[in-house]
Coordinates of C-alpha atoms in Angstrom, one line a residue:
Chain A
M74 CA 0.0 0.0 0.0
P75 CA 1.4 3.4 -0.9
D76 CA 2.6 5.6 1.8
H77 CA 0.1 8.5 1.3
D78 CA -2.9 6.2 2.0
L79 CA -2.1 6.3 5.6
P80 CA -2.4 9.9 6.6
G81 CA -1.0 10.8 10.0
R82 CA 0.7 7.5 10.6
S83 CA 3.9 7.3 8.6
R84 CA 3.8 11.0 7.5
P85 CA 3.1 14.1 9.4
V86 CA -0.5 15.4 8.9
G87 CA -0.5 18.0 6.1
F88 CA -2.5 21.2 6.1
G89 CA -5.2 19.9 3.8
N90 CA -5.7 16.7 5.8
R91 CA -5.8 18.7 9.0
F92 CA -8.4 21.0 7.5
L93 CA -10.5 18.0 6.6
L94 CA -10.1 16.6 10.1
Y95 CA -11.5 19.8 11.6
L96 CA -14.3 19.9 9.0
E97 CA -15.2 16.4 10.0
L98 CA -15.3 17.5 13.6
V99 CA -17.7 20.3 12.7
R100 CA -19.9 17.7 11.0
M101 CA -19.7 15.3 13.9
E102 CA -20.7 17.9 16.5
F103 CA -23.6 18.9 14.2
V104 CA -24.9 15.3 14.0
N105 CA -24.3 14.8 17.8
N106 CA -26.5 17.7 18.5
L107 CA -29.3 16.4 16.3
A108 CA -29.7 13.7 18.9
Y109 CA -30.6 16.3 21.5
R110 CA -32.8 18.5 19.3
S111 CA -35.8 18.1 21.5
S112 CA -34.0 19.9 24.3
Y113 CA -33.8 22.9 22.1
F114 CA -37.6 23.2 21.8
T115 CA -37.8 24.1 25.5
G116 CA -34.8 26.4 24.8
I117 CA -37.0 28.3 22.3
F118 CA -39.7 28.8 24.9
N119 CA -37.1 29.8 27.4
Y120 CA -35.8 32.5 25.2
T121 CA -39.3 33.7 24.4
I122 CA -40.0 34.2 28.1
Q123 CA -36.8 36.0 28.7
I124 CA -37.2 38.2 25.7
G125 CA -40.8 38.8 26.8
A126 CA -39.6 40.2 30.1
Y127 CA -37.4 42.7 28.3
F128 CA -40.1 43.5 25.8
F129 CA -42.5 44.6 28.6
L130 CA -39.8 46.5 30.4
W131 CA -38.7 48.4 27.3
D132 CA -42.3 49.0 26.3
A133 CA -42.9 50.6 29.7
I134 CA -39.6 52.5 29.6
Y135 CA -40.4 54.1 26.3
S136 CA -44.1 54.9 27.1
G137 CA -44.5 58.6 26.1
R138 CA -40.9 58.9 24.9
R139 CA -39.6 59.1 21.4
A140 CA -35.9 58.2 21.4
I141 CA -33.4 57.2 24.1
G142 CA -29.7 56.6 23.4
G143 CA -30.3 57.1 19.6
L144 CA -33.0 54.4 19.3
N145 CA -36.7 54.8 19.1
K146 CA -39.1 52.3 20.7
E147 CA -39.5 50.0 17.7
E148 CA -35.8 50.0 17.1
M149 CA -35.2 49.2 20.7
I150 CA -37.6 46.2 20.7
T151 CA -36.0 45.0 17.5
Y152 CA -32.6 45.4 19.1
V153 CA -33.5 43.3 22.2
I154 CA -35.1 40.5 20.1
V155 CA -32.2 40.4 17.6
A156 CA -29.6 40.5 20.4
W157 CA -31.2 37.5 22.1
V158 CA -31.8 35.5 19.0
A159 CA -28.2 36.1 17.9
R160 CA -27.1 35.0 21.3
S161 CA -28.9 31.7 20.9
F162 CA -26.5 31.2 17.9
Y163 CA -23.2 32.4 19.3
F164 CA -23.6 31.1 22.9
S165 CA -21.7 28.0 23.8
N166 CA -20.6 25.9 26.7
L167 CA -17.0 25.9 25.5
D168 CA -15.7 27.3 28.8
R169 CA -17.4 24.6 30.9
R170 CA -16.3 21.8 28.6
V171 CA -12.7 22.9 28.6
A172 CA -12.8 23.3 32.3
V173 CA -14.2 19.8 32.9
E174 CA -11.6 18.2 30.6
I175 CA -8.9 20.0 32.5
R176 CA -10.3 19.1 35.9
D177 CA -10.9 15.5 35.1
G178 CA -7.4 15.2 33.7
K179 CA -8.7 14.2 30.2
I180 CA -6.6 17.1 28.9
A181 CA -3.5 14.8 29.3
L182 CA -4.8 12.5 26.6
E183 CA -5.6 15.5 24.4
L184 CA -2.0 16.8 24.8
I185 CA -0.5 13.7 23.1
R186 CA -2.8 13.8 20.1
P187 CA -1.4 15.1 16.8
Y188 CA -3.7 18.1 16.4
S189 CA -4.3 21.5 18.1
Y190 CA -6.5 21.2 21.1
Q191 CA -7.9 24.6 20.7
M192 CA -8.7 24.1 17.0
V193 CA -10.6 20.9 17.9
K194 CA -12.6 22.8 20.4
Y195 CA -13.4 25.6 18.0
A196 CA -14.3 23.1 15.3
R197 CA -16.8 21.5 17.6
A198 CA -18.2 24.8 18.8
S199 CA -18.7 25.7 15.1
G200 CA -20.6 22.5 14.5
E201 CA -22.8 23.3 17.5
A202 CA -23.3 26.8 16.2
F203 CA -24.4 25.5 12.8
F204 CA -26.9 23.4 14.6
R205 CA -28.0 26.2 16.8
I206 CA -28.6 28.6 13.9
L207 CA -30.9 26.0 12.2
F208 CA -32.7 24.5 15.2
F209 CA -32.6 27.3 17.7
A210 CA -32.0 30.9 16.3
V211 CA -34.1 30.6 13.2
P212 CA -37.1 28.9 14.8
A213 CA -36.9 31.2 17.9
G214 CA -36.8 34.2 15.6
T215 CA -39.8 32.9 13.6
V216 CA -41.9 32.1 16.7
I217 CA -41.2 35.5 18.2
Y218 CA -41.9 37.2 14.9
F219 CA -45.4 35.7 14.9
I220 CA -46.0 36.7 18.5
R221 CA -44.6 40.2 18.1
P222 CA -43.4 41.3 14.6
F223 CA -40.1 43.1 14.8
G224 CA -38.2 45.2 12.3
L225 CA -36.2 43.5 9.5
P226 CA -32.9 44.9 8.2
P227 CA -33.3 47.9 5.9
D228 CA -31.9 46.0 2.9
W229 CA -30.3 42.6 2.0
Q230 CA -26.8 44.0 2.2
A231 CA -27.4 45.0 5.9
G232 CA -28.8 41.6 6.6
L233 CA -25.8 39.9 5.0
L234 CA -23.3 42.1 6.8
F235 CA -25.1 41.5 10.1
L236 CA -24.7 37.7 9.6
L237 CA -21.0 38.2 8.9
A238 CA -20.6 40.4 12.0
V239 CA -22.5 37.8 14.1
I240 CA -20.1 35.1 12.9
G241 CA -17.3 37.4 14.0
G242 CA -19.1 37.8 17.4
F243 CA -19.3 34.0 17.6
V244 CA -15.5 33.6 17.1
I245 CA -14.7 36.3 19.7
N246 CA -17.2 35.0 22.2
S247 CA -15.7 31.5 21.8
Q248 CA -12.2 32.8 22.3
I249 CA -13.2 34.6 25.5
S250 CA -14.9 31.4 26.7
M251 CA -11.8 29.4 25.8
I252 CA -9.6 31.7 27.9
A253 CA -12.1 31.6 30.8
G254 CA -12.0 27.8 30.5
F255 CA -8.2 27.7 30.8
C256 CA -8.5 29.3 34.2
A257 CA -9.4 25.7 35.3
F258 CA -5.7 25.0 35.1
F259 CA -5.2 27.3 38.1
T260 CA -8.3 27.0 40.2
Q261 CA -10.4 24.0 41.3
S262 CA -13.9 25.3 40.9
T263 CA -14.4 27.7 38.0
S264 CA -18.1 28.4 38.3
G265 CA -17.3 31.7 40.0
I266 CA -15.2 32.8 37.1
F267 CA -17.8 31.7 34.5
R268 CA -20.4 33.7 36.3
A269 CA -18.2 36.7 36.4
K270 CA -17.5 36.3 32.7
R271 CA -21.3 36.1 32.0
V272 CA -21.9 39.3 34.0
V273 CA -19.2 41.1 32.0
M274 CA -20.6 39.7 28.7
D275 CA -24.2 40.5 29.5
L276 CA -23.4 44.1 30.4
F277 CA -20.6 45.1 28.1
S278 CA -21.5 43.1 24.9
G279 CA -24.6 45.2 24.6
L280 CA -27.0 42.2 25.1
L281 CA -29.0 43.8 27.9
L282 CA -28.4 47.5 27.1
P283 CA -27.2 49.2 24.0
I284 CA -23.8 50.7 24.8
S285 CA -25.1 54.1 23.8
F286 CA -27.1 54.1 27.1
Y287 CA -24.1 54.2 29.3
P288 CA -22.5 57.4 30.5
G289 CA -19.6 58.7 28.5
W290 CA -16.8 57.5 30.8
A291 CA -18.2 54.0 30.9
R292 CA -18.4 53.9 27.1
D293 CA -14.7 55.0 26.9
I294 CA -13.8 52.0 29.1
I295 CA -16.0 49.6 27.2
K296 CA -14.3 50.7 24.0
L297 CA -11.0 49.3 25.2
F298 CA -12.4 45.7 25.3
P299 CA -13.6 43.3 22.6
F300 CA -17.0 42.7 24.2
Q301 CA -19.1 45.2 22.3
T302 CA -18.1 43.6 19.0
V303 CA -20.0 40.5 20.0
S304 CA -23.5 41.9 20.2
Y305 CA -23.8 45.7 20.2
M306 CA -22.1 46.4 16.9
P307 CA -23.7 43.5 14.9
N308 CA -27.1 44.7 16.2
L309 CA -26.5 48.2 15.0
I310 CA -25.6 46.8 11.6
Y311 CA -28.9 44.9 11.6
L312 CA -30.8 48.1 12.5
G313 CA -29.0 50.0 9.7
K314 CA -27.4 52.4 12.3
I315 CA -24.0 51.4 11.1
T316 CA -23.6 51.5 7.3
G317 CA -21.1 51.8 4.5
G318 CA -17.5 52.3 5.5
A319 CA -18.3 52.1 9.2
V320 CA -19.3 48.4 8.7
L321 CA -15.9 47.7 7.3
K322 CA -14.4 49.3 10.4
V323 CA -16.5 47.0 12.6
I324 CA -15.3 43.9 10.7
L325 CA -11.6 45.1 10.9
L326 CA -12.1 45.7 14.6
Q327 CA -13.4 42.2 15.0
L328 CA -10.4 40.8 13.0
F329 CA -8.1 42.7 15.3
W330 CA -9.7 41.2 18.4
V331 CA -9.7 37.7 16.9
A332 CA -6.0 38.0 16.3
F333 CA -5.3 39.5 19.7
L334 CA -7.4 37.0 21.7
G335 CA -5.9 34.2 19.6
L336 CA -2.5 35.3 20.6
V337 CA -3.5 35.6 24.3
S338 CA -5.1 32.1 24.3
V339 CA -2.1 30.5 22.6
L340 CA 0.3 32.1 25.1
F341 CA -2.0 31.2 28.0
W342 CA -2.2 27.7 26.8
R343 CA 1.6 27.3 26.5
F344 CA 2.1 28.7 29.9
A345 CA -0.5 26.6 31.5
V346 CA 0.6 23.3 29.8
K347 CA 4.1 23.9 31.1
H348 CA 2.8 24.3 34.6
V349 CA -0.1 21.9 34.5
V350 CA -0.6 19.4 37.3
I351 CA -2.9 16.6 36.0
Q352 CA -5.5 15.6 38.5
G353 CA -5.4 12.0 39.7
G354 CA -4.4 9.2 37.5
Chain B
M72 CA -43.0 8.5 75.4
S73 CA -46.1 10.4 74.6
K74 CA -47.1 11.1 71.1
Q75 CA -46.6 14.9 71.4
S76 CA -43.1 14.6 72.7
G77 CA -42.4 12.2 69.8
W78 CA -43.3 15.0 67.4
R79 CA -41.2 17.5 69.3
Q80 CA -38.3 15.1 69.4
D81 CA -38.6 14.7 65.6
A82 CA -38.5 18.4 65.0
A83 CA -35.6 18.8 67.3
N84 CA -33.8 16.0 65.4
H85 CA -34.3 17.8 62.1
I86 CA -33.0 21.0 63.4
I87 CA -29.9 19.4 65.0
I88 CA -29.2 17.5 61.8
F89 CA -29.6 20.7 59.8
F90 CA -26.8 22.2 61.7
H91 CA -24.7 19.1 61.3
Y92 CA -25.2 19.3 57.5
M93 CA -24.3 23.0 57.7
A94 CA -21.1 22.2 59.5
Q95 CA -20.2 19.6 57.0
Y96 CA -21.0 21.9 54.1
I97 CA -18.7 24.6 55.6
K98 CA -15.9 22.1 56.0
T99 CA -16.1 21.0 52.4
K100 CA -16.2 24.5 51.2
M101 CA -13.3 25.6 53.4
A102 CA -11.1 23.0 51.7
Y103 CA -11.1 25.4 48.7
R104 CA -11.5 28.6 50.5
A105 CA -10.5 31.0 47.6
D106 CA -13.1 29.3 45.3
F107 CA -15.8 29.6 47.9
F108 CA -15.3 33.4 48.2
I109 CA -15.0 33.8 44.4
Y110 CA -18.3 32.0 44.1
A111 CA -20.1 34.1 46.7
F112 CA -18.6 37.3 45.2
S113 CA -19.7 36.3 41.7
D114 CA -23.2 36.0 43.1
L115 CA -23.1 39.6 44.2
L116 CA -21.7 40.5 40.8
Q117 CA -24.7 38.7 39.2
Q118 CA -27.1 40.7 41.3
S119 CA -25.3 43.8 40.2
V120 CA -26.3 43.2 36.6
N121 CA -29.9 44.1 37.4
L122 CA -28.8 46.9 39.6
I123 CA -26.7 48.5 36.9
F124 CA -29.5 47.9 34.4
I125 CA -31.9 49.9 36.6
L126 CA -29.4 52.6 37.4
V127 CA -28.4 53.1 33.8
I128 CA -32.0 53.2 32.6
F129 CA -32.9 55.9 35.1
T130 CA -30.1 58.1 33.9
K131 CA -32.1 58.3 30.7
V132 CA -35.7 58.4 32.0
P133 CA -37.2 60.0 35.2
A134 CA -39.8 57.2 35.7
I135 CA -41.2 54.0 34.2
K136 CA -45.0 54.2 34.0
G137 CA -45.0 56.5 37.0
W138 CA -42.5 54.4 39.1
T139 CA -39.5 56.2 40.1
R140 CA -35.9 54.9 40.4
D141 CA -36.1 54.5 44.1
Q142 CA -39.4 52.6 43.9
I143 CA -38.1 50.2 41.3
L144 CA -35.0 49.7 43.4
F145 CA -37.1 49.1 46.5
I146 CA -39.1 46.4 44.7
Y147 CA -35.9 44.8 43.5
G148 CA -34.4 44.9 47.0
F149 CA -37.4 43.1 48.5
F150 CA -37.4 40.6 45.6
L151 CA -33.8 39.7 46.5
I152 CA -34.6 38.6 50.1
P153 CA -36.9 35.6 49.4
F154 CA -34.8 35.0 46.2
G155 CA -31.7 34.7 48.4
L156 CA -33.5 32.1 50.6
Y157 CA -34.6 30.3 47.5
S158 CA -31.1 30.3 46.0
G159 CA -29.6 29.1 49.2
F160 CA -31.9 26.3 50.0
L161 CA -34.4 25.4 47.3
N162 CA -32.6 26.0 43.9
H163 CA -31.4 22.4 43.7
L164 CA -34.8 20.9 43.9
F165 CA -33.9 21.2 40.3
D166 CA -31.8 18.0 40.8
V167 CA -34.7 15.8 41.9
P168 CA -35.9 14.5 38.5
E169 CA -32.5 13.6 37.2
K170 CA -30.2 12.9 40.2
Y171 CA -32.7 11.6 42.7
V172 CA -35.4 9.9 40.6
L173 CA -33.6 8.8 37.4
E174 CA -30.3 7.9 39.0
G175 CA -32.0 6.4 42.1
E176 CA -30.3 8.6 44.8
L177 CA -33.7 8.7 46.5
D178 CA -33.2 5.0 47.6
R179 CA -30.6 6.2 50.0
V180 CA -32.7 9.1 51.2
L181 CA -35.8 7.0 51.8
L182 CA -33.9 4.4 53.9
R183 CA -33.2 7.1 56.6
P184 CA -35.6 8.0 59.4
L185 CA -35.8 11.6 58.3
N186 CA -38.2 13.6 56.1
A187 CA -37.2 13.0 52.5
W188 CA -37.9 16.6 51.3
F189 CA -35.8 17.9 54.1
Q190 CA -32.9 15.6 53.2
V191 CA -33.0 16.7 49.6
V192 CA -32.9 20.3 50.6
V193 CA -30.1 20.0 53.1
E194 CA -28.0 17.8 50.8
T195 CA -28.2 20.3 47.9
M196 CA -28.2 23.6 49.7
N197 CA -25.8 26.5 48.9
P198 CA -26.1 28.7 52.0
E199 CA -23.5 31.1 50.8
L200 CA -26.1 32.4 48.3
L201 CA -28.0 33.8 51.3
I202 CA -25.7 36.8 50.6
G203 CA -28.3 37.9 48.1
T204 CA -30.7 38.4 51.0
V205 CA -28.2 40.8 52.6
T206 CA -27.8 42.7 49.3
G207 CA -31.6 42.9 49.1
I208 CA -31.8 44.4 52.6
V209 CA -29.1 47.0 51.8
I210 CA -30.9 48.0 48.6
M211 CA -34.3 48.3 50.4
V212 CA -32.8 50.4 53.2
Y213 CA -31.0 52.6 50.7
S214 CA -33.9 53.2 48.4
G215 CA -36.4 53.5 51.2
N216 CA -34.3 56.3 52.7
A217 CA -33.9 57.9 49.3
M218 CA -37.6 58.2 48.8
G219 CA -38.1 59.4 52.4
L220 CA -40.0 56.3 53.6
V221 CA -40.6 56.3 57.3
P222 CA -41.3 52.7 58.4
T223 CA -43.9 52.1 61.1
W224 CA -43.5 49.5 63.8
W225 CA -45.7 46.9 62.1
D226 CA -43.6 47.1 58.9
F227 CA -41.0 44.9 60.5
P228 CA -43.1 41.9 61.5
L229 CA -45.0 42.4 58.2
T230 CA -41.8 42.2 56.3
L231 CA -41.0 38.9 58.0
V232 CA -44.4 37.5 57.3
L233 CA -44.2 38.6 53.6
V234 CA -40.7 37.2 53.2
V235 CA -41.8 33.8 54.7
G236 CA -44.9 33.8 52.4
A237 CA -42.8 34.6 49.3
T238 CA -40.2 31.9 50.1
M239 CA -43.1 29.4 50.5
I240 CA -44.3 30.4 47.0
Y241 CA -40.8 29.5 45.7
A242 CA -40.8 26.3 47.7
G243 CA -44.3 25.5 46.4
V244 CA -43.5 26.1 42.8
Y245 CA -40.2 24.3 42.7
T246 CA -41.4 21.4 44.9
F247 CA -44.2 20.9 42.4
L248 CA -41.9 21.0 39.4
A249 CA -39.5 18.6 41.2
S250 CA -42.3 16.2 42.0
L251 CA -43.3 16.0 38.4
G252 CA -40.0 14.1 38.1
F253 CA -41.7 11.1 39.8
W254 CA -44.0 10.8 36.8
T255 CA -41.8 11.9 33.9
E256 CA -38.7 10.2 35.3
G257 CA -36.4 12.8 33.9
N258 CA -36.1 16.5 33.5
M259 CA -38.6 18.3 31.4
G260 CA -36.7 21.5 31.1
L261 CA -39.5 23.4 32.7
M262 CA -37.4 24.7 35.6
P263 CA -35.3 27.3 33.6
M264 CA -38.5 28.5 32.0
V265 CA -40.2 29.0 35.4
Y266 CA -37.0 30.6 36.7
N267 CA -37.0 33.1 33.9
L268 CA -40.7 33.8 34.6
S269 CA -39.9 34.4 38.3
N270 CA -37.8 37.3 37.2
Y271 CA -41.0 39.0 36.0
G272 CA -41.8 39.5 39.7
R273 CA -39.2 42.2 40.3
Y274 CA -40.9 44.9 38.3
P275 CA -44.3 46.6 38.9
M276 CA -47.2 44.5 37.6
T277 CA -48.5 47.6 35.9
I278 CA -46.0 47.2 33.1
Y279 CA -47.5 43.8 32.1
R280 CA -50.5 43.3 29.9
G281 CA -53.7 41.6 31.2
P282 CA -53.0 37.9 30.5
V283 CA -49.4 38.1 31.7
R284 CA -50.4 39.8 34.9
F285 CA -53.2 37.2 35.4
I286 CA -50.7 34.4 35.1
L287 CA -48.2 36.0 37.4
T288 CA -50.9 36.6 40.0
W289 CA -53.0 33.4 39.9
V290 CA -51.1 30.7 38.0
L291 CA -47.4 31.0 38.8
P292 CA -47.8 33.6 41.5
F293 CA -44.4 35.3 41.1
A294 CA -46.1 38.7 41.5
F295 CA -46.1 37.8 45.2
V296 CA -42.4 37.3 45.5
G297 CA -41.5 40.8 44.6
F298 CA -44.0 43.5 43.5
Y299 CA -47.1 43.1 45.7
P300 CA -45.3 42.7 49.1
A301 CA -42.8 45.4 48.2
A302 CA -45.7 47.8 47.2
I303 CA -47.3 47.6 50.7
L304 CA -43.9 48.0 52.4
M305 CA -43.4 51.3 50.6
H306 CA -46.9 52.2 51.8
R307 CA -48.6 52.0 48.4
Y308 CA -51.7 50.8 50.0
E309 CA -53.7 50.4 46.8
Y310 CA -52.1 46.9 46.6
I311 CA -52.8 46.0 50.2
G312 CA -55.4 43.3 49.2
Y313 CA -52.9 41.5 47.0
A314 CA -50.0 42.0 49.4
L315 CA -51.8 40.5 52.3
L316 CA -52.6 37.4 50.2
T317 CA -48.9 36.7 50.0
P318 CA -48.6 34.4 53.1
I319 CA -51.9 32.7 52.2
I320 CA -50.8 31.9 48.6
G321 CA -47.5 30.8 50.0
I322 CA -49.2 28.3 52.4
I323 CA -51.6 27.1 49.7
S324 CA -49.0 26.6 47.1
F325 CA -46.5 24.8 49.4
A326 CA -49.2 22.6 51.0
F327 CA -50.5 21.6 47.6
S328 CA -47.0 20.9 46.2
Y329 CA -46.0 19.0 49.3
W330 CA -49.0 16.8 48.9
V331 CA -48.0 16.1 45.2
W332 CA -44.5 15.4 46.5
V333 CA -45.8 12.8 49.0
I334 CA -47.9 11.1 46.3
G335 CA -44.8 11.1 44.1
I336 CA -42.7 9.5 46.8
R337 CA -45.3 6.7 47.2
R338 CA -45.1 6.1 43.5
Y339 CA -41.3 5.9 43.5
R340 CA -40.1 2.4 43.0
G341 CA -36.3 2.9 42.7
T342 CA -34.1 2.2 39.7
G343 CA -34.0 -1.5 40.2
S344 CA -30.2 -1.8 39.9

């Protein structure tokens, strides 16, 4: 049998093969999730209830007022719905999964495998995200649209660019989760860190409140972090509040943060692996 | 031994055992002290999300449907008190369908001469989350002061009664959902949904439309864990009728759910392995 029929055994894995491997992982995770699709039905109701709470709240906040923080009432309601539906796509349990593997010592096995641990995790998260967009975000958006119609993007370009920006938000959110998960190398119980991360994401990504609602000094601080590129900026693209060249700026900003967080997580990973103490045996 | 002293003995036993569980809990948590404090701190942080939300909104608007910042804060502060008690002791009734029924943990519980519901609660409690209650009291005192509220002497025993009533509503709702596990033998995913709905209770009922308000008052009575009792404590007496219903609804919902729980326990046949 010729040599090249045994990829990864007698020869190092090439770039192409590696790419196929990650693609296969994306597919596997998608199929895995199919088995649990019924649990996503309750998820849709869950999100509807949560969005409902914010709908009533914003409805009351806007009673008798035209515009707050640059958004009128209809735009605000659309903002909240789009923000939550997009979250149902980009959200993942990456942090918890990474932490569990580190705590249980499974990470030791991952370390000897001939692929990048982080890339495997991202590939799986992407598979889950594909699943979520089809079985969670789109149905949830449709159900909510029938209960309470909300605004659509001003044109198809805005819609497309919104999707692109949300994918960027997904990558950045996953990277932040990955870094949070790596904290498990240094602390036994990570639930506190994950909750803190969630608080930061909820407030500073723009999920709960558009960043334009914050006072100037807070906005200046938030600007220094990647969080607002996850939800706030994509939502404004959806609403047509960011258009033309400004969209390009958002995408470039996202690329910058992807590179920056990628570097941080690689360095963190290297440092942690050198100092890792595997639990048990 | 007379029958009455048997009953007293039983109650005393439960209380003593509660403190034993508490002591064990603290010991296990103190093994990872830093994590324990990070966890408690992150709970405070989580409460601060809603606080920041309210504070930021009120930099933009003077009132929400006639409710001022301090009134909204006061309702939220009251809401946190029974919520802290629920988080500390009742949140993990969540585990009953999966862990206790499906995996058969209840076998062990039922073999002991102690109340099964009590055992589940003390085995799964997270008393450090009671810190939410403290946060709630601080917010109530602060916002009460800010709106110039002068408490009368009966406000204090009334607060206690309302908090107990509200906590019993939580106990009732979550015991009921947990008991469903005896029939469904698994988690139905209802709990997070109900949890999200309970968050509706921390805002004035006047912001909700008719059917939602009806559900929150009469079906899943979360209007009574925040808004109605808080309204009477800030002397908005137009809600006195509802507010005074709080302990009654608490007793009814807990009694009903406990009855369902007992039937469920009788139905329970173990996992057979």
